Coordinates of C-alpha atoms and ligand atoms in Angstrom, one line a residue:
M216 CA 48.2 21.5 -2.3
S217 CA 47.2 24.5 -1.4
E218 CA 47.8 25.7 1.7
I219 CA 47.8 29.2 0.3
I220 CA 46.3 31.5 3.1
S221 CA 42.7 33.6 2.9
N222 CA 42.5 36.6 4.2
D223 CA 40.9 36.2 7.1
E224 CA 44.1 34.8 8.4
S225 CA 46.4 37.0 6.8
A226 CA 44.1 39.9 9.2
E227 CA 44.3 38.3 11.7
R228 CA 48.1 37.8 11.3
G229 CA 48.9 41.5 10.6
L230 CA 50.2 40.5 7.1
N231 CA 50.6 42.9 4.7
F232 CA 50.2 42.2 0.6
V233 CA 53.8 41.2 -0.1
E234 CA 54.0 39.7 3.6
Q235 CA 51.2 37.1 2.9
L236 CA 53.0 36.4 -0.7
V237 CA 56.2 35.7 1.3
Y238 CA 54.3 33.4 4.0
N239 CA 52.6 31.5 1.7
D240 CA 56.5 31.1 -0.7
L241 CA 57.5 29.2 3.2
R242 CA 54.8 27.9 3.8
E243 CA 55.3 26.0 0.5
G244 CA 58.6 24.8 0.6
K245 CA 59.7 27.4 -2.4
N246 CA 63.9 28.3 -2.4
G247 CA 63.7 25.3 1.1
G248 CA 62.2 27.8 3.0
R249 CA 64.7 30.1 2.9
L250 CA 64.4 34.2 2.9
N251 CA 66.2 36.4 2.3
T252 CA 65.5 40.3 0.7
R253 CA 68.0 42.6 -0.4
F254 CA 67.7 46.7 -0.2
P255 CA 69.7 47.8 -3.5
P256 CA 70.2 51.3 -2.9
E257 CA 71.5 53.4 -5.7
P258 CA 74.5 55.3 -4.4
N259 CA 74.2 58.3 -6.4
G260 CA 71.8 60.7 -3.4
Y261 CA 71.6 60.1 0.2
L262 CA 68.1 58.5 1.5
H263 CA 65.1 60.0 1.4
I264 CA 61.2 59.3 3.0
G265 CA 60.8 57.2 0.7
H266 CA 63.9 54.9 0.8
A267 CA 62.8 54.7 4.3
K268 CA 59.0 53.0 2.8
A269 CA 61.5 50.4 0.9
I270 CA 64.0 49.5 3.8
C271 CA 61.1 49.6 6.9
M272 CA 59.8 46.6 4.3
D273 CA 62.9 44.7 3.1
F274 CA 64.1 44.4 6.2
G275 CA 61.1 44.5 8.2
V276 CA 59.6 41.1 6.4
A277 CA 62.5 39.8 6.8
E278 CA 63.2 40.6 10.8
K279 CA 58.5 39.1 10.9
F280 CA 59.7 35.7 9.2
G281 CA 63.3 35.0 10.5
G282 CA 65.1 35.2 7.2
T283 CA 68.3 38.1 6.4
C284 CA 68.1 41.0 3.9
N285 CA 71.2 42.8 2.2
L286 CA 72.1 45.5 2.0
R287 CA 73.1 45.5 -1.9
F288 CA 74.9 48.9 -3.4
D289 CA 73.1 49.2 -6.9
D290 CA 76.6 50.7 -8.0
T291 CA 76.2 49.9 -11.9
N292 CA 76.7 53.8 -13.3
P293 CA 80.1 55.1 -12.5
V294 CA 78.8 58.6 -14.3
K295 CA 76.2 59.5 -10.7
E296 CA 78.1 57.7 -7.9
D297 CA 80.4 58.1 -5.2
T298 CA 81.4 56.8 -1.9
E299 CA 79.8 59.8 -0.1
Y300 CA 76.9 58.3 -1.3
V301 CA 77.6 55.3 0.6
D302 CA 78.5 56.2 3.7
A303 CA 75.5 58.4 3.8
I304 CA 73.3 55.7 3.5
R305 CA 75.0 53.2 5.5
D306 CA 74.5 56.0 8.7
D307 CA 70.8 56.4 7.1
I308 CA 69.4 53.2 8.0
H309 CA 71.6 51.8 11.0
W310 CA 70.3 55.5 12.1
L311 CA 66.7 53.9 11.1
G312 CA 67.3 50.5 12.5
F313 CA 68.0 48.5 10.4
D314 CA 70.6 46.2 10.5
W315 CA 72.8 44.1 7.4
G316 CA 75.3 42.5 9.2
D317 CA 77.4 40.9 7.4
R318 CA 75.9 40.9 4.3
E319 CA 77.0 44.1 2.2
Y320 CA 77.2 43.8 -1.0
Y321 CA 78.0 45.7 -4.5
A322 CA 76.5 45.0 -7.6
S323 CA 80.0 45.5 -9.4
D324 CA 81.0 42.5 -6.9
Y325 CA 79.3 40.2 -9.5
F326 CA 80.9 42.3 -12.8
P327 CA 83.2 39.4 -13.8
Q328 CA 80.3 37.3 -13.8
L329 CA 78.1 39.4 -15.8
F330 CA 80.1 39.6 -18.1
D331 CA 81.0 35.9 -18.2
L332 CA 77.3 35.9 -18.6
A333 CA 76.6 37.7 -21.5
V334 CA 79.4 36.1 -23.0
R335 CA 77.5 33.1 -23.2
M336 CA 74.9 34.8 -24.4
I337 CA 76.4 36.3 -27.3
K338 CA 77.5 32.6 -28.4
E339 CA 74.2 31.3 -27.9
G340 CA 73.1 33.4 -30.1
K341 CA 71.1 35.4 -27.3
A342 CA 72.5 38.3 -27.9
Y343 CA 74.6 40.8 -30.2
V344 CA 76.4 44.2 -30.9
D345 CA 74.6 46.9 -32.1
D346 CA 76.7 50.5 -33.6
Q347 CA 73.9 52.0 -33.5
T348 CA 73.4 55.8 -31.6
S349 CA 70.7 55.4 -28.5
E350 CA 68.1 58.3 -31.0
Q351 CA 68.4 55.3 -34.1
I352 CA 67.3 52.7 -31.1
A353 CA 64.8 54.3 -29.0
A354 CA 63.5 55.3 -32.9
Q355 CA 62.9 52.2 -33.8
K356 CA 62.0 50.9 -31.1
G357 CA 58.1 51.1 -32.1
T358 CA 55.0 51.1 -29.9
P359 CA 53.6 49.6 -26.8
T360 CA 50.9 49.3 -30.1
Q361 CA 53.4 48.8 -33.4
P362 CA 55.9 46.9 -33.5
G363 CA 59.1 47.9 -33.6
Q364 CA 62.6 47.3 -36.4
N365 CA 65.0 44.8 -36.3
S366 CA 68.4 46.2 -35.5
P367 CA 71.0 46.2 -38.7
Y368 CA 73.3 44.8 -36.5
R369 CA 71.0 42.1 -35.1
D370 CA 72.4 39.4 -38.2
R371 CA 75.3 39.7 -36.8
T372 CA 77.2 35.9 -35.9
P373 CA 78.4 35.2 -32.6
E374 CA 81.7 35.6 -33.2
E375 CA 81.6 39.2 -35.0
N376 CA 79.7 39.8 -31.7
L377 CA 82.3 38.4 -29.4
D378 CA 85.2 39.9 -31.2
L379 CA 83.4 43.5 -31.0
F380 CA 82.4 43.0 -27.3
M381 CA 85.4 42.8 -26.2
R382 CA 86.9 45.1 -27.8
M383 CA 84.3 47.3 -26.3
N384 CA 85.5 46.7 -23.2
A385 CA 89.6 46.8 -24.0
G386 CA 88.1 50.6 -24.7
E387 CA 88.8 50.4 -28.8
F388 CA 85.7 52.5 -29.5
P389 CA 84.1 55.9 -27.7
D390 CA 81.0 56.0 -25.1
G391 CA 78.5 55.8 -26.4
A392 CA 79.4 54.1 -29.5
R393 CA 78.0 50.7 -29.5
V394 CA 76.2 48.4 -26.7
L395 CA 74.8 44.3 -26.2
R396 CA 71.5 43.9 -26.5
A397 CA 69.9 40.7 -25.7
K398 CA 68.4 39.6 -29.4
I399 CA 64.5 38.5 -27.7
D400 CA 61.1 40.2 -30.0
M401 CA 61.0 43.6 -31.2
A402 CA 57.2 42.8 -32.0
S403 CA 56.5 42.0 -27.7
D404 CA 53.6 43.2 -26.5
N405 CA 56.3 43.8 -23.6
M406 CA 58.4 46.4 -24.2
H407 CA 61.0 45.7 -22.3
F408 CA 61.7 43.1 -24.5
R409 CA 62.6 45.1 -27.2
D410 CA 66.3 43.7 -27.6
P411 CA 66.6 45.7 -24.3
I412 CA 70.2 46.8 -23.7
M413 CA 72.8 44.2 -21.7
Y414 CA 75.9 46.9 -21.4
R415 CA 77.0 49.9 -22.4
I416 CA 80.4 51.4 -22.6
I417 CA 80.9 54.8 -19.8
T418 CA 85.5 55.4 -20.5
K419 CA 84.9 58.2 -19.4
Y420 CA 84.9 58.1 -15.5
P421 CA 86.2 56.1 -13.0
H422 CA 83.8 52.7 -11.3
H423 CA 84.5 54.2 -7.3
R424 CA 85.0 50.5 -6.6
T425 CA 86.6 48.9 -9.4
G426 CA 88.4 52.3 -11.1
T427 CA 89.6 52.0 -14.2
T428 CA 88.9 47.7 -15.1
W429 CA 85.7 48.0 -16.6
K430 CA 85.0 50.2 -19.8
V431 CA 81.7 47.9 -20.2
Y432 CA 78.9 48.5 -17.6
P433 CA 75.4 46.5 -17.7
M434 CA 72.5 47.8 -17.5
Y435 CA 69.5 48.1 -14.5
D436 CA 67.5 44.9 -15.9
F437 CA 70.7 43.1 -16.8
A438 CA 71.7 43.2 -13.3
H439 CA 69.8 43.8 -10.8
G440 CA 67.9 40.3 -11.4
Q441 CA 71.2 38.2 -11.5
S442 CA 73.4 40.0 -8.4
D443 CA 69.7 38.7 -6.4
F444 CA 70.3 35.0 -7.9
F445 CA 73.9 35.8 -7.0
E446 CA 73.0 36.5 -3.4
G447 CA 70.8 33.7 -3.1
V448 CA 68.3 36.1 -2.9
T449 CA 64.6 34.7 -3.0
H450 CA 62.1 37.4 -2.5
S451 CA 63.2 40.8 -4.5
I452 CA 60.6 43.4 -2.9
C453 CA 60.7 47.1 -5.2
T454 CA 57.9 49.6 -6.2
L455 CA 55.4 49.1 -8.9
E456 CA 56.9 50.8 -11.9
F457 CA 59.3 47.6 -12.3
V458 CA 55.3 45.5 -13.2
P459 CA 56.4 46.1 -16.7
H460 CA 60.3 44.8 -16.3
R461 CA 59.5 41.9 -14.6
P462 CA 58.9 39.8 -16.9
L463 CA 61.8 40.3 -18.6
Y464 CA 63.9 40.3 -14.6
D465 CA 62.6 37.0 -15.0
Y466 CA 64.1 36.4 -18.0
F467 CA 67.6 36.8 -17.4
A468 CA 67.3 35.2 -13.6
Q469 CA 65.9 32.2 -15.1
E470 CA 69.2 32.2 -17.7
L471 CA 71.0 31.4 -14.1
A472 CA 68.7 29.6 -12.8
K473 CA 67.9 27.2 -15.5
G474 CA 64.7 25.6 -14.2
G475 CA 65.9 24.6 -11.3
D476 CA 65.2 24.5 -7.4
Y477 CA 66.3 28.5 -6.9
C478 CA 64.6 31.6 -8.7
P479 CA 64.4 35.2 -6.8
R480 CA 60.9 36.3 -6.8
Q481 CA 60.5 40.7 -7.9
I482 CA 57.1 41.6 -6.0
E483 CA 56.2 45.3 -6.8
F484 CA 54.8 47.1 -3.8
N485 CA 53.1 51.3 -4.1
R486 CA 56.1 53.6 -3.9
L487 CA 55.7 56.4 -1.2
N488 CA 54.6 60.0 -2.0
L489 CA 54.2 63.0 -0.6
T490 CA 52.6 66.6 -0.2
Y491 CA 54.6 69.5 -0.9
T492 CA 57.4 67.5 -1.6
V493 CA 59.7 66.2 -4.5
M494 CA 61.2 62.7 -4.6
S495 CA 63.3 62.2 -7.2
K496 CA 66.9 62.3 -7.1
R497 CA 68.2 63.6 -9.7
K498 CA 65.8 66.1 -8.1
L499 CA 67.3 66.7 -4.5
L500 CA 70.2 66.7 -5.8
Q501 CA 69.6 69.9 -8.1
L502 CA 68.4 71.6 -5.1
V503 CA 71.8 70.7 -3.4
Q504 CA 74.2 71.9 -6.1
E505 CA 72.6 75.3 -6.7
G506 CA 72.3 76.0 -2.8
L507 CA 69.0 76.3 -2.9
V508 CA 68.7 73.9 0.1
S509 CA 72.4 73.9 2.5
G510 CA 73.1 70.7 1.5
W511 CA 71.3 67.0 1.5
D512 CA 71.1 66.7 5.4
D513 CA 69.5 70.8 5.2
P514 CA 66.6 70.2 7.6
R515 CA 64.2 71.1 4.9
M516 CA 64.8 68.2 2.7
P517 CA 62.3 64.6 3.1
T518 CA 65.7 62.8 3.3
I519 CA 66.9 60.7 5.8
S520 CA 69.5 63.2 6.9
G521 CA 67.6 66.2 6.7
M522 CA 65.1 64.9 8.8
R523 CA 67.3 63.1 11.8
R524 CA 69.1 66.7 11.8
R525 CA 65.4 69.0 11.8
G526 CA 64.9 66.4 14.8
Y527 CA 62.5 63.1 13.5
T528 CA 63.1 60.4 15.5
P529 CA 63.0 57.5 14.0
E530 CA 60.2 55.7 15.8
S531 CA 58.3 59.1 14.5
I532 CA 58.9 58.0 10.9
R533 CA 58.9 53.9 11.3
R534 CA 55.3 54.4 12.7
F535 CA 54.8 57.0 9.5
I536 CA 55.0 53.8 7.3
D537 CA 53.3 51.5 10.1
T538 CA 50.9 53.9 9.2
I539 CA 49.8 54.4 5.9
G540 CA 50.8 50.7 5.0
Y541 CA 51.3 48.4 1.2
T542 CA 48.5 48.3 -1.5
K543 CA 49.7 47.8 -5.3
Y544 CA 47.8 51.4 -6.2
E545 CA 50.3 54.3 -6.2
A546 CA 48.9 57.3 -3.9
L547 CA 49.9 60.2 -2.4
N548 CA 50.1 60.6 1.4
S549 CA 49.2 63.4 3.3
V550 CA 52.6 65.2 5.3
S551 CA 50.2 65.9 7.2
L552 CA 50.4 62.3 8.3
L553 CA 54.3 62.6 8.4
E554 CA 54.1 65.5 10.8
H555 CA 51.1 64.0 13.0
A556 CA 53.8 60.9 13.7
V557 CA 57.1 62.8 14.5
R558 CA 54.3 65.7 16.9
N559 CA 53.3 62.0 18.6
D560 CA 56.7 61.1 19.2
L561 CA 57.9 64.2 20.7
N562 CA 54.4 64.8 22.6
A563 CA 56.1 61.7 24.7
R564 CA 60.4 61.9 24.9
A565 CA 60.8 66.0 24.1
T566 CA 61.8 67.6 27.3
R567 CA 60.2 71.0 27.9
A568 CA 61.7 73.9 29.1
M569 CA 60.7 77.2 28.5
A570 CA 62.3 79.5 26.0
V571 CA 61.5 82.2 24.9
L572 CA 61.9 84.0 20.8
N573 CA 60.7 87.4 20.5
P574 CA 61.4 88.6 23.9
L575 CA 59.5 91.4 25.8
K576 CA 61.0 92.5 28.7
I577 CA 59.1 92.9 31.9
T578 CA 60.0 94.7 35.6
I579 CA 58.4 93.5 38.2
V580 CA 58.7 96.1 40.4
N581 CA 57.9 95.0 43.6
Y582 CA 60.2 92.1 43.7
P583 CA 63.1 92.4 45.4
E584 CA 65.9 93.8 43.3
G585 CA 69.0 91.1 43.1
Q586 CA 66.8 88.4 45.0
V587 CA 66.3 84.7 42.7
E588 CA 64.1 82.3 43.4
E589 CA 63.7 79.1 42.1
V590 CA 60.1 77.3 40.3
E591 CA 60.2 74.1 39.9
M592 CA 59.4 72.5 36.2
E593 CA 58.1 69.6 35.5
N594 CA 60.7 67.5 32.6
N595 CA 57.5 65.9 31.3
P596 CA 54.4 65.9 31.9
E597 CA 53.3 62.4 29.8
N598 CA 55.9 60.8 31.8
P599 CA 56.3 61.2 35.3
A600 CA 59.3 59.3 36.3
E601 CA 61.6 61.6 34.2
G602 CA 61.3 64.2 37.1
T603 CA 61.2 68.3 37.1
H604 CA 63.9 70.7 36.8
K605 CA 64.6 73.8 38.6
M606 CA 64.5 77.9 36.8
P607 CA 64.9 81.2 38.1
F608 CA 62.4 83.4 38.9
S609 CA 63.9 87.7 39.8
R610 CA 63.1 90.9 39.3
E611 CA 63.6 91.3 35.1
I612 CA 61.4 88.9 32.5
F613 CA 61.2 88.2 29.7
I614 CA 58.0 87.0 28.3
E615 CA 57.0 86.9 24.3
R616 CA 56.4 90.3 22.6
D617 CA 53.2 88.5 20.9
D618 CA 51.6 88.0 24.0
F619 CA 51.2 91.3 25.2
M620 CA 48.2 93.6 23.5
E621 CA 48.0 97.8 24.1
N622 CA 44.6 97.0 22.7
P623 CA 43.7 94.0 22.8
P624 CA 40.8 92.4 21.3
K625 CA 37.7 91.0 23.5
K626 CA 39.0 86.5 23.8
F627 CA 43.3 88.0 24.5
F628 CA 43.7 86.0 27.6
R629 CA 47.2 86.7 27.6
L630 CA 48.6 90.5 28.2
A631 CA 47.2 93.3 28.9
P632 CA 47.4 96.3 30.5
G633 CA 45.2 97.1 33.7
G634 CA 45.2 92.4 33.0
E635 CA 46.5 89.6 35.3
V636 CA 48.0 86.1 34.0
R637 CA 50.0 83.2 35.1
L638 CA 53.9 83.0 34.7
K639 CA 53.7 80.3 34.0
G640 CA 55.6 77.2 37.4
A641 CA 55.2 80.8 39.1
Y642 CA 53.3 83.7 40.2
I643 CA 50.1 86.4 38.7
I644 CA 51.5 88.9 37.3
K645 CA 49.5 92.5 36.9
C646 CA 50.6 95.2 33.7
E647 CA 51.0 98.7 35.5
E648 CA 52.7 99.9 33.4
V649 CA 53.9 100.2 29.1
I650 CA 56.9 102.1 28.3
K651 CA 57.6 103.2 24.9
D652 CA 60.8 105.0 23.3
A653 CA 60.5 107.8 20.8
E654 CA 59.6 105.8 17.8
G655 CA 56.0 104.6 20.6
N656 CA 57.4 101.1 19.8
I657 CA 56.8 99.1 23.6
V658 CA 60.0 98.4 25.0
E659 CA 59.3 97.1 28.0
L660 CA 55.9 96.4 30.6
R661 CA 56.7 97.7 34.3
C662 CA 54.2 95.2 36.5
S663 CA 53.6 93.7 39.9
Y664 CA 53.3 90.6 41.2
D665 CA 50.8 88.9 43.9
P666 CA 53.5 86.9 46.5
D667 CA 51.0 84.7 47.1
T668 CA 50.2 83.2 44.6
R669 CA 53.6 80.8 43.4
S670 CA 52.2 77.7 42.3
G671 CA 51.9 74.8 44.0
L672 CA 52.1 76.5 47.3
P673 CA 49.3 77.5 49.4
G674 CA 47.5 79.9 48.6
S675 CA 48.6 79.7 45.0
M676 CA 44.7 78.8 44.1
R677 CA 43.2 82.3 42.7
K678 CA 42.4 80.8 38.6
V679 CA 43.5 84.1 35.7
K680 CA 42.4 82.8 32.6
G681 CA 45.6 83.1 31.3
T682 CA 49.5 81.2 31.3
L683 CA 52.9 82.5 29.8
H684 CA 56.5 81.2 29.6
W685 CA 58.8 83.3 30.9
V686 CA 62.5 83.1 31.4
S687 CA 64.5 85.2 33.7
A688 CA 65.9 87.9 31.7
A689 CA 69.6 88.1 33.8
H690 CA 70.0 83.8 33.5
A691 CA 68.9 83.7 29.6
V692 CA 70.4 82.0 27.4
D693 CA 71.3 83.6 24.0
A694 CA 70.5 81.5 20.8
E695 CA 69.6 81.4 17.6
V696 CA 66.4 79.6 16.1
R697 CA 66.1 77.8 12.8
L698 CA 62.2 78.2 12.0
Y699 CA 61.1 75.9 9.0
D700 CA 57.9 75.7 7.5
R701 CA 57.1 73.2 4.3
L702 CA 60.2 73.3 0.9
F703 CA 57.4 73.4 -1.8
A704 CA 54.5 76.1 -1.9
V705 CA 52.9 73.6 -3.4
E706 CA 50.8 70.6 -3.2
N707 CA 51.6 68.6 -5.9
P708 CA 55.2 70.1 -7.4
A709 CA 55.6 66.4 -9.3
A710 CA 52.5 66.8 -11.0
E711 CA 53.3 71.0 -11.7
T712 CA 54.1 71.0 -16.2
E713 CA 54.2 74.6 -16.6
K714 CA 56.8 75.3 -14.2
D715 CA 60.1 73.9 -13.4
F716 CA 60.1 72.2 -10.0
R717 CA 62.6 75.7 -8.4
E718 CA 59.5 78.2 -9.0
L719 CA 57.5 76.5 -7.3
L720 CA 60.1 76.7 -3.7
N721 CA 58.4 78.0 -1.0
P722 CA 59.9 81.4 -0.4
D723 CA 59.8 81.7 3.7
S724 CA 60.7 78.0 4.4
L725 CA 63.2 78.8 6.2
K726 CA 63.0 82.3 8.8
V727 CA 65.9 82.1 11.1
L728 CA 65.4 84.0 14.7
T729 CA 68.6 85.6 16.4
G730 CA 68.0 86.7 20.3
V731 CA 66.5 84.6 21.0
K732 CA 67.0 83.7 25.2
V733 CA 66.5 80.2 26.2
E734 CA 66.8 78.9 29.7
P735 CA 69.6 77.7 31.6
F736 CA 68.3 74.5 32.3
I737 CA 68.4 74.3 28.5
A738 CA 72.0 75.6 27.1
E739 CA 73.5 73.2 29.7
N740 CA 71.4 70.1 28.0
A741 CA 71.6 71.1 24.4
K742 CA 73.5 68.6 24.0
Q743 CA 73.3 66.4 19.8
G744 CA 69.7 64.8 19.4
A745 CA 68.7 66.4 22.8
K746 CA 64.9 66.5 22.4
F747 CA 62.8 69.8 24.0
Q748 CA 59.4 71.5 24.1
F749 CA 60.0 75.0 23.7
Q750 CA 56.0 75.3 26.0
R751 CA 53.5 76.6 24.1
I752 CA 55.6 77.4 21.4
G753 CA 56.4 74.4 19.4
Y754 CA 59.5 71.1 19.5
F755 CA 63.4 71.6 18.6
T756 CA 66.6 70.4 18.8
P757 CA 70.2 71.7 18.7
D758 CA 71.5 72.3 15.2
L759 CA 74.9 70.0 13.7
D760 CA 76.0 73.3 13.6
S761 CA 75.3 74.3 17.8
T762 CA 78.2 75.2 20.0
P763 CA 78.1 76.3 23.9
D764 CA 79.3 79.1 22.8
H765 CA 76.4 79.7 19.2
L766 CA 73.8 77.7 20.3
I767 CA 71.5 76.5 17.6
F768 CA 68.5 75.2 17.7
N769 CA 66.3 73.9 14.8
R770 CA 62.2 73.8 15.4
T771 CA 61.5 70.0 14.5
I772 CA 57.7 70.7 14.6
G773 CA 55.1 72.8 15.4
L774 CA 53.0 72.0 17.8
K775 CA 49.4 72.6 16.1
D776 CA 49.7 71.2 12.7
S777 CA 49.0 75.4 11.2
W778 CA 48.5 74.4 7.5
E779 CA 45.2 72.8 8.3
K780 CA 43.7 75.4 9.7
E781 CA 45.3 77.6 7.2
Q782 CA 43.6 75.1 4.6
K783 CA 39.6 74.7 6.6
K784 CA 39.4 78.8 6.0
Ligands
LIG960 P1 66.8 56.4 -9.0 O1 65.7 57.4 -9.5 O2 68.4 57.5 -9.0 O3 66.5 55.2 -9.5 P2 65.6 55.5 -7.0 O4 64.8 56.7 -6.3 O5 64.7 54.4 -7.9 O6 66.2 56.4 -7.4 P3 67.2 53.5 -5.7 O7 68.8 53.9 -5.1 O8 67.5 52.7 -6.5 O9 67.1 55.2 -5.8 O10 66.3 53.3 -4.9 C1 66.9 52.4 -4.2 C2 64.9 51.5 -4.0 O11 64.6 51.6 -3.0 C3 64.5 50.7 -5.0 O12 64.4 49.0 -4.6 C4 63.4 51.0 -5.0 O13 62.4 50.9 -5.2 C5 63.2 52.1 -3.4 N1 62.4 53.8 -3.8 C6 63.1 54.5 -4.3 N2 61.9 55.5 -4.4 C7 60.9 55.1 -3.4 C8 59.5 55.7 -2.6 N3 59.3 57.1 -3.3 N4 59.0 54.6 -2.2 C9 59.5 54.0 -2.1 N5 60.3 53.2 -2.1 C10 61.0 53.7 -3.2
LIG961 MG1 66.3 53.3 -9.2

């Protein structure tokens, strides 16, 4: 009886195509009505935003239908794997808001069972040891339109194969000398069926968990489906590049399932690609190793740890992934969409405060020397419940250098000689005099203030066009600010064929400003993870390296999308 749900019904339930397949399997009572997914990172690098898409899918679908999701480290290649990565991966998944409970597994846990399966297949004549080099094997592979050639070692007896395989694992042969291959079909239409490699020799690198116990290690295709089977995974969700691997996944899984009631199923969705970003772990590792970024958590990296350090919230990342959705077609998503999600989220949660990035001093000549007033600032107009904080106002203040022009164009509504502006939350001031040094640089403005214009008080109704942010000079605290821009200067670095990806880096992706002046409230609240909106500038968060004696803020994102404007030009 068909219980396949209609498109209308799945739309009504807000299901994506993967959830729809899972839902149907559950309704049909497959696998005894169980749902178990897994997220299978290889601990050979830090997680990036692409992995976040997979995590949201794997954990999300389990959550939605009351199933479970395993965390399985796919640690079958000791050459590149490390426990540093294992720890980072755990932290990042938790930070994104997902939890695997006690279901933390390792593909290396299954090495004994995988080895047993290989031995069984050898005995059944389904696998053989090949003495050829990887180049020779590749040369015999054929093409999608031409069949491959059989290896001269293909017809070894099971006894000889077993003897050789045991000796491979005893460390008798050097790395690369021999491999174990499945004996399937060198003429198959599916290239992955042309006697795929099951095991290779690795003796030079100890494994981060099993040490030097094993000298042979299973290939991805011989480990993944079986690991799913051993764990009882019902839905093995991965990205589209694994579509051609699926028949092989099923082939090996069936060696274990043997037509029984339970067999894991692979489902593929489109991977996340972002503009101005590379997502290959190999390339990201290169950036780290060559010092082109400060580390895996450099705030310009597309890694989860980089985004966290930069001030992105898990909610904004999850929101972005929700927005782009899951399909069966490869796409390149605009990084502006991610930035938009971050901006929206921070708009709702960031505390408003004042900081002056490039200070210009103002003396308010008619304001009494030594007098300090406290003005009231709203913490977040999006959420009045967050209340207000007090900010000192005094005779000497700083404004942004850009907010003054000696010879302003027509629609410049900021400060100019003889002109008036409001200092946000305080008074209207008028520029009376411009002070310059010997070289003609502006070093100070002398202004007057109108005492009847204090914000929020009766009589402050007089209006001027411009409102500026400011800080009180005597009370402001010095800080360093790191302004980030896109790491790559071209839209699709992965598609660039002429140049090495490192030549495509944006030379202006990091600008460091020192001598930034922040209001005391910011310094007092600059705890790790704090989110500020520096008024009129953007969203900022204290960097990991920030200390009370040396405040450092990362610009998470500007208030507006400056790139979109630039592209329209
Ligand atoms: P590698 O090239 O090292 O295999 P990988 O990015 O595939 O890199 P894995 O650790 O194997 O890294 O990935 C774990 C899971 O994350 C896999 O299921 C993979 O399909 C998924 N994944 C990786 N990159 C993306 C991406 N850009 N978008 C969506 N899912 C991804
Ligand atoms: Mg992979």
